[in-house]
PDB file of C-alpha atoms in Angstrom:
ATOM      1  CA  UNK T   1     -17.554   4.254  29.458  1.00 44.00           C
ATOM      2  CA  UNK T   2     -16.744   5.806  26.087  1.00 41.00           C
ATOM      3  CA  UNK T   3     -12.968   5.374  26.839  1.00 44.00           C
ATOM      4  CA  UNK T   4     -13.446   1.738  27.810  1.00 37.00           C
ATOM      5  CA  UNK T   5     -15.194   1.096  24.463  1.00 36.00           C
ATOM      6  CA  UNK T   6     -12.301   2.826  22.558  1.00 41.00           C
ATOM      7  CA  UNK T   7      -9.756   0.635  24.384  1.00 36.00           C
ATOM      8  CA  UNK T   8     -11.658  -2.557  23.587  1.00 35.00           C
ATOM      9  CA  UNK T   9     -11.994  -1.513  19.897  1.00 41.00           C
ATOM     10  CA  UNK T  10      -8.274  -0.654  19.671  1.00 40.00           C
ATOM     11  CA  UNK T  11      -7.422  -4.013  21.312  1.00 40.00           C
ATOM     12  CA  UNK T  12      -9.547  -5.805  18.795  1.00 38.00           C
ATOM     13  CA  UNK T  13      -7.873  -3.961  15.874  1.00 41.00           C
ATOM     14  CA  UNK T  14      -4.473  -5.002  17.265  1.00 40.00           C
ATOM     15  CA  UNK T  15      -5.521  -8.629  17.374  1.00 38.00           C
ATOM     16  CA  UNK T  16      -6.683  -8.351  13.844  1.00 40.00           C
ATOM     17  CA  UNK T  17      -3.167  -7.160  12.704  1.00 44.00           C
ATOM     18  CA  UNK T  18      -4.129  -3.558  12.190  1.00 52.00           C
ATOM     19  CA  UNK T  19      -1.414  -1.067  12.845  1.00 72.00           C
ATOM     20  CA  UNK T  20      -2.708   1.781  15.026  1.00 71.00           C
ATOM     21  CA  UNK T  21      -1.444   4.132  17.723  1.00 80.00           C
ATOM     22  CA  UNK T  22      -2.522   7.021  19.808  1.00 86.00           C
ATOM     23  CA  UNK T  23      -1.884  10.448  18.345  1.00 85.00           C
ATOM     24  CA  UNK T  24      -1.016  11.350  14.776  1.00 88.00           C
ATOM     25  CA  UNK T  25       0.833   9.347  12.117  1.00 90.00           C
ATOM     26  CA  UNK T  26       4.532   8.745  12.832  1.00 88.00           C
ATOM     27  CA  UNK T  27       6.926  10.767  10.701  1.00 89.00           C
ATOM     28  CA  UNK T  28       8.991   8.312   8.604  1.00 93.00           C
ATOM     29  CA  UNK T  29      12.067   9.292   6.725  1.00 91.00           C
ATOM     30  CA  UNK T  30      11.750   9.828   2.985  1.00 94.00           C
ATOM     31  CA  UNK T  31      13.522   7.677   0.372  1.00 93.00           C
ATOM     32  CA  UNK T  32      16.482   9.673  -0.938  1.00 90.00           C
ATOM     33  CA  UNK T  33      16.509  10.401  -4.672  1.00 92.00           C
ATOM     34  CA  UNK T  34      13.262   8.456  -5.438  1.00 95.00           C
ATOM     35  CA  UNK T  35      13.063   7.930  -9.196  1.00 95.00           C
ATOM     36  CA  UNK T  36       9.468   7.832 -10.494  1.00 93.00           C
ATOM     37  CA  UNK T  37      10.490   6.490 -13.937  1.00 94.00           C
ATOM     38  CA  UNK T  38      12.381   3.418 -12.462  1.00 96.00           C
ATOM     39  CA  UNK T  39       9.336   2.765 -10.223  1.00 96.00           C
ATOM     40  CA  UNK T  40       7.123   2.224 -13.248  1.00 96.00           C
ATOM     41  CA  UNK T  41       6.325  -1.317 -14.400  1.00 97.00           C
ATOM     42  CA  UNK T  42       4.590  -4.344 -13.099  1.00 96.00           C
ATOM     43  CA  UNK T  43       4.579  -5.240  -9.346  1.00 97.00           C
ATOM     44  CA  UNK T  44       3.131  -8.271  -7.459  1.00 94.00           C
ATOM     45  CA  UNK T  45       1.833  -8.128  -4.034  1.00 94.00           C
ATOM     46  CA  UNK T  46       3.977 -10.356  -1.761  1.00 94.00           C
ATOM     47  CA  UNK T  47       2.926  -9.460   1.665  1.00 94.00           C
ATOM     48  CA  UNK T  48       0.553  -6.875   3.336  1.00 93.00           C
ATOM     49  CA  UNK T  49      -0.827  -5.814   6.655  1.00 92.00           C
ATOM     50  CA  UNK T  50      -4.507  -6.400   7.260  1.00 85.00           C
ATOM     51  CA  UNK T  51      -6.661  -4.229   5.047  1.00 74.00           C
ATOM     52  CA  UNK T  52     -10.447  -4.721   5.131  1.00 70.00           C
ATOM     53  CA  UNK T  53     -10.749  -3.732   1.396  1.00 69.00           C
ATOM     54  CA  UNK T  54      -8.353  -6.546   0.436  1.00 70.00           C
ATOM     55  CA  UNK T  55      -9.948  -9.217   2.671  1.00 72.00           C
ATOM     56  CA  UNK T  56     -11.338 -11.337  -0.235  1.00 75.00           C
ATOM     57  CA  UNK T  57      -8.662 -10.209  -2.760  1.00 82.00           C
ATOM     58  CA  UNK T  58      -6.038 -12.586  -4.084  1.00 82.00           C
ATOM     59  CA  UNK T  59      -3.648 -12.560  -7.162  1.00 87.00           C
ATOM     60  CA  UNK T  60      -3.054  -8.841  -6.712  1.00 89.00           C
ATOM     61  CA  UNK T  61      -0.703  -7.245  -9.272  1.00 92.00           C
ATOM     62  CA  UNK T  62      -0.076  -3.589  -9.838  1.00 94.00           C
ATOM     63  CA  UNK T  63       0.820  -1.990 -13.173  1.00 96.00           C
ATOM     64  CA  UNK T  64       2.436   1.478 -12.756  1.00 96.00           C
ATOM     65  CA  UNK T  65       2.862   3.586 -15.994  1.00 96.00           C
ATOM     66  CA  UNK T  66       4.419   6.950 -16.109  1.00 95.00           C
ATOM     67  CA  UNK T  67       2.207   9.079 -18.323  1.00 87.00           C
ATOM     68  CA  UNK T  68       3.840  12.479 -17.499  1.00 89.00           C
ATOM     69  CA  UNK T  69       6.946  13.431 -15.631  1.00 85.00           C
ATOM     70  CA  UNK T  70       4.921  14.059 -12.476  1.00 89.00           C
ATOM     71  CA  UNK T  71       2.186  11.468 -12.710  1.00 94.00           C
ATOM     72  CA  UNK T  72       1.743   7.766 -12.612  1.00 95.00           C
ATOM     73  CA  UNK T  73      -1.236   5.713 -13.848  1.00 95.00           C
ATOM     74  CA  UNK T  74      -1.884   2.907 -11.555  1.00 95.00           C
ATOM     75  CA  UNK T  75      -3.904  -0.331 -12.448  1.00 95.00           C
ATOM     76  CA  UNK T  76      -4.636  -2.683  -9.590  1.00 91.00           C
ATOM     77  CA  UNK T  77      -5.696  -6.181 -10.716  1.00 90.00           C
ATOM     78  CA  UNK T  78      -7.064  -8.677  -8.173  1.00 88.00           C
ATOM     79  CA  UNK T  79      -9.170 -11.739  -8.174  1.00 85.00           C
ATOM     80  CA  UNK T  80     -12.111 -12.177  -5.763  1.00 83.00           C
ATOM     81  CA  UNK T  81     -11.624 -15.298  -3.630  1.00 81.00           C
ATOM     82  CA  UNK T  82     -15.457 -15.509  -3.341  1.00 83.00           C
ATOM     83  CA  UNK T  83     -16.491 -15.181  -7.006  1.00 87.00           C
ATOM     84  CA  UNK T  84     -13.214 -15.933  -8.819  1.00 82.00           C
ATOM     85  CA  UNK T  85     -13.776 -12.895 -10.936  1.00 84.00           C
ATOM     86  CA  UNK T  86     -10.910 -10.560 -11.766  1.00 86.00           C
ATOM     87  CA  UNK T  87     -11.252  -6.836 -11.403  1.00 85.00           C
ATOM     88  CA  UNK T  88      -9.216  -3.812 -12.145  1.00 88.00           C
ATOM     89  CA  UNK T  89      -9.138  -0.581 -10.102  1.00 88.00           C
ATOM     90  CA  UNK T  90      -7.591   2.420 -11.799  1.00 92.00           C
ATOM     91  CA  UNK T  91      -6.172   5.613 -10.399  1.00 93.00           C
ATOM     92  CA  UNK T  92      -3.364   8.193 -10.575  1.00 93.00           C
ATOM     93  CA  UNK T  93      -0.470   8.784  -8.204  1.00 94.00           C
ATOM     94  CA  UNK T  94       1.332  12.100  -8.046  1.00 93.00           C
ATOM     95  CA  UNK T  95       4.445  12.874  -6.149  1.00 95.00           C
ATOM     96  CA  UNK T  96       3.915  15.470  -3.427  1.00 94.00           C
ATOM     97  CA  UNK T  97       5.830  18.727  -3.119  1.00 92.00           C
ATOM     98  CA  UNK T  98       7.059  17.381   0.244  1.00 92.00           C
ATOM     99  CA  UNK T  99       8.980  14.526  -1.298  1.00 94.00           C
ATOM    100  CA  UNK T 100       8.818  12.493  -4.596  1.00 93.00           C
ATOM    101  CA  UNK T 101       8.544   9.155  -2.626  1.00 95.00           C
ATOM    102  CA  UNK T 102       5.296  10.385  -0.995  1.00 95.00           C
ATOM    103  CA  UNK T 103       2.550   9.798  -3.554  1.00 94.00           C
ATOM    104  CA  UNK T 104      -1.018  11.034  -3.484  1.00 92.00           C
ATOM    105  CA  UNK T 105      -3.242   8.341  -5.036  1.00 91.00           C
ATOM    106  CA  UNK T 106      -6.655   9.258  -6.467  1.00 87.00           C
ATOM    107  CA  UNK T 107      -9.041   6.519  -7.539  1.00 85.00           C
ATOM    108  CA  UNK T 108     -10.521   7.052 -11.036  1.00 82.00           C
ATOM    109  CA  UNK T 109     -14.305   7.573 -10.636  1.00 69.00           C
ATOM    110  CA  UNK T 110     -17.167   9.558 -12.028  1.00 64.00           C
ATOM    111  CA  UNK T 111     -17.976  10.847  -8.593  1.00 63.00           C
ATOM    112  CA  UNK T 112     -17.393  14.512  -7.778  1.00 64.00           C
ATOM    113  CA  UNK T 113     -13.828  15.325  -6.623  1.00 63.00           C
ATOM    114  CA  UNK T 114     -15.134  16.073  -3.147  1.00 59.00           C
ATOM    115  CA  UNK T 115     -16.412  12.503  -2.737  1.00 56.00           C
ATOM    116  CA  UNK T 116     -13.634  10.821  -4.825  1.00 59.00           C
ATOM    117  CA  UNK T 117     -10.945  11.581  -2.188  1.00 56.00           C
ATOM    118  CA  UNK T 118     -12.858   9.497   0.320  1.00 56.00           C
ATOM    119  CA  UNK T 119     -12.985   6.339  -1.804  1.00 59.00           C
ATOM    120  CA  UNK T 120     -11.319   3.240  -0.360  1.00 63.00           C
ATOM    121  CA  UNK T 121      -7.681   3.258  -1.439  1.00 72.00           C
ATOM    122  CA  UNK T 122      -7.355   6.987  -2.034  1.00 75.00           C
ATOM    123  CA  UNK T 123      -4.804   8.788   0.027  1.00 86.00           C
ATOM    124  CA  UNK T 124      -1.086   9.139   0.600  1.00 92.00           C
ATOM    125  CA  UNK T 125       1.331   6.257   0.012  1.00 94.00           C
ATOM    126  CA  UNK T 126       4.948   6.515   0.939  1.00 96.00           C
ATOM    127  CA  UNK T 127       7.530   4.400  -0.824  1.00 97.00           C
ATOM    128  CA  UNK T 128       9.792   3.604   2.184  1.00 96.00           C
ATOM    129  CA  UNK T 129      12.350   1.655   0.183  1.00 96.00           C
ATOM    130  CA  UNK T 130      12.854   0.065  -3.236  1.00 97.00           C
ATOM    131  CA  UNK T 131      15.690  -1.090  -5.388  1.00 97.00           C
ATOM    132  CA  UNK T 132      13.402  -0.750  -8.328  1.00 97.00           C
ATOM    133  CA  UNK T 133      14.371  -4.194  -9.781  1.00 97.00           C
ATOM    134  CA  UNK T 134      13.176  -6.673  -7.157  1.00 97.00           C
ATOM    135  CA  UNK T 135      11.165  -4.978  -4.299  1.00 97.00           C
ATOM    136  CA  UNK T 136       9.195  -1.999  -3.056  1.00 98.00           C
ATOM    137  CA  UNK T 137       7.982  -1.329   0.497  1.00 97.00           C
ATOM    138  CA  UNK T 138       4.968   0.981   0.654  1.00 97.00           C
ATOM    139  CA  UNK T 139       3.386   2.574   3.749  1.00 96.00           C
ATOM    140  CA  UNK T 140       0.154   4.508   4.215  1.00 94.00           C
ATOM    141  CA  UNK T 141      -1.266   6.187   7.386  1.00 92.00           C
ATOM    142  CA  UNK T 142      -4.578   7.692   8.182  1.00 88.00           C
ATOM    143  CA  UNK T 143      -4.642  10.298  10.970  1.00 86.00           C
ATOM    144  CA  UNK T 144      -7.930  10.481  13.071  1.00 85.00           C
ATOM    145  CA  UNK T 145      -6.463  13.122  15.480  1.00 81.00           C
ATOM    146  CA  UNK T 146      -6.743  11.009  18.627  1.00 89.00           C
ATOM    147  CA  UNK T 147      -5.332   7.953  16.973  1.00 89.00           C
ATOM    148  CA  UNK T 148      -4.056   6.775  13.566  1.00 88.00           C
ATOM    149  CA  UNK T 149      -4.101   3.511  11.501  1.00 88.00           C
ATOM    150  CA  UNK T 150      -1.521   2.480   9.076  1.00 91.00           C
ATOM    151  CA  UNK T 151      -0.989  -0.124   6.305  1.00 92.00           C
ATOM    152  CA  UNK T 152       2.065  -1.737   4.906  1.00 95.00           C
ATOM    153  CA  UNK T 153       2.577  -3.501   1.459  1.00 95.00           C
ATOM    154  CA  UNK T 154       5.512  -5.363   0.073  1.00 97.00           C
ATOM    155  CA  UNK T 155       5.680  -5.473  -3.713  1.00 96.00           C
ATOM    156  CA  UNK T 156       8.038  -7.403  -5.944  1.00 96.00           C
ATOM    157  CA  UNK T 157       8.828  -7.596  -9.642  1.00 96.00           C
ATOM    158  CA  UNK T 158       8.484 -11.347  -9.454  1.00 93.00           C
ATOM    159  CA  UNK T 159       5.788 -13.504  -7.757  1.00 91.00           C
ATOM    160  CA  UNK T 160       8.211 -14.805  -5.099  1.00 90.00           C
ATOM    161  CA  UNK T 161      11.040 -13.350  -3.168  1.00 94.00           C
ATOM    162  CA  UNK T 162      14.055 -15.013  -1.511  1.00 94.00           C
ATOM    163  CA  UNK T 163      14.754 -15.274   2.265  1.00 95.00           C
ATOM    164  CA  UNK T 164      17.578 -12.820   2.088  1.00 97.00           C
ATOM    165  CA  UNK T 165      15.476 -10.023   0.489  1.00 97.00           C
ATOM    166  CA  UNK T 166      12.586 -10.738   2.861  1.00 96.00           C
ATOM    167  CA  UNK T 167      15.075 -10.287   5.821  1.00 97.00           C
ATOM    168  CA  UNK T 168      16.263  -7.090   4.296  1.00 97.00           C
ATOM    169  CA  UNK T 169      12.597  -5.802   3.996  1.00 97.00           C
ATOM    170  CA  UNK T 170      11.914  -6.848   7.631  1.00 97.00           C
ATOM    171  CA  UNK T 171      14.998  -5.027   8.791  1.00 96.00           C
ATOM    172  CA  UNK T 172      13.883  -1.881   6.942  1.00 96.00           C
ATOM    173  CA  UNK T 173      10.506  -2.122   8.677  1.00 96.00           C
ATOM    174  CA  UNK T 174      12.162  -2.557  12.124  1.00 95.00           C
ATOM    175  CA  UNK T 175      14.394   0.454  11.497  1.00 94.00           C
ATOM    176  CA  UNK T 176      11.193   2.503  10.909  1.00 94.00           C
ATOM    177  CA  UNK T 177       9.594   1.111  14.074  1.00 92.00           C
ATOM    178  CA  UNK T 178       7.042  -0.911  12.017  1.00 93.00           C
ATOM    179  CA  UNK T 179       6.375  -4.441  13.135  1.00 93.00           C
ATOM    180  CA  UNK T 180       6.967  -7.023  10.274  1.00 94.00           C
ATOM    181  CA  UNK T 181       4.933  -9.523  12.306  1.00 94.00           C
ATOM    182  CA  UNK T 182       1.863  -7.631  11.124  1.00 92.00           C
ATOM    183  CA  UNK T 183       2.388  -8.680   7.658  1.00 93.00           C
ATOM    184  CA  UNK T 184       0.464 -11.613   6.089  1.00 89.00           C
ATOM    185  CA  UNK T 185       0.837 -13.526   2.871  1.00 87.00           C
ATOM    186  CA  UNK T 186      -1.930 -12.979   0.359  1.00 82.00           C
ATOM    187  CA  UNK T 187      -3.954 -15.956  -0.674  1.00 75.00           C
ATOM    188  CA  UNK T 188      -2.524 -16.454  -4.220  1.00 74.00           C
ATOM    189  CA  UNK T 189      -3.560 -20.022  -4.877  1.00 72.00           C
ATOM    190  CA  UNK T 190      -5.057 -20.737  -8.343  1.00 73.00           C
ATOM    191  CA  UNK T 191      -3.751 -17.508  -9.897  1.00 79.00           C
ATOM    192  CA  UNK T 192      -3.196 -17.467 -13.645  1.00 75.00           C
ATOM    193  CA  UNK T 193       0.395 -17.224 -14.922  1.00 71.00           C
ATOM    194  CA  UNK T 194      -0.178 -13.677 -16.191  1.00 67.00           C
ATOM    195  CA  UNK T 195      -1.960 -12.109 -13.270  1.00 65.00           C
TER     196      UNK T 195
END
């Protein structure tokens, strides 16, 4: 009975566009010679896989600032599609010892550190690919021992990307055995020019 319920839940998640699989997170290759300084700057969310925390978010932009050689300050700005109000979430991203392209993101909060690591958005984010000037492809995976869920984001330096670049990004996803069909366009209507 329990296994049947699990299969139904996993099937529903697949229909919702969530990435999941049995077992632990897949091991994806690291980006060679990731440059944390060049990754800094403003990014716009172009596409993403389904993420419950961003269900009502639109006009998402990310400002990444290098404060120290080994740390990035991250400011995520988004507009609620329900209330129309803009909000900013702050945090820090630190390259891991495993690889510079694998970043540990911690949400800024007044909660104790023990609770802080469980806040939505906190966790490991892997920069799968970037050319630093036009796009970045990010991946995150949560391991629940029996199964895992993963998320994908496509960021760009401009608010739109061309067909050729989008095809390149989809090819990179396919090479990593990630389905580009899971990606959805964010609802970016009525965004201000400076979001």
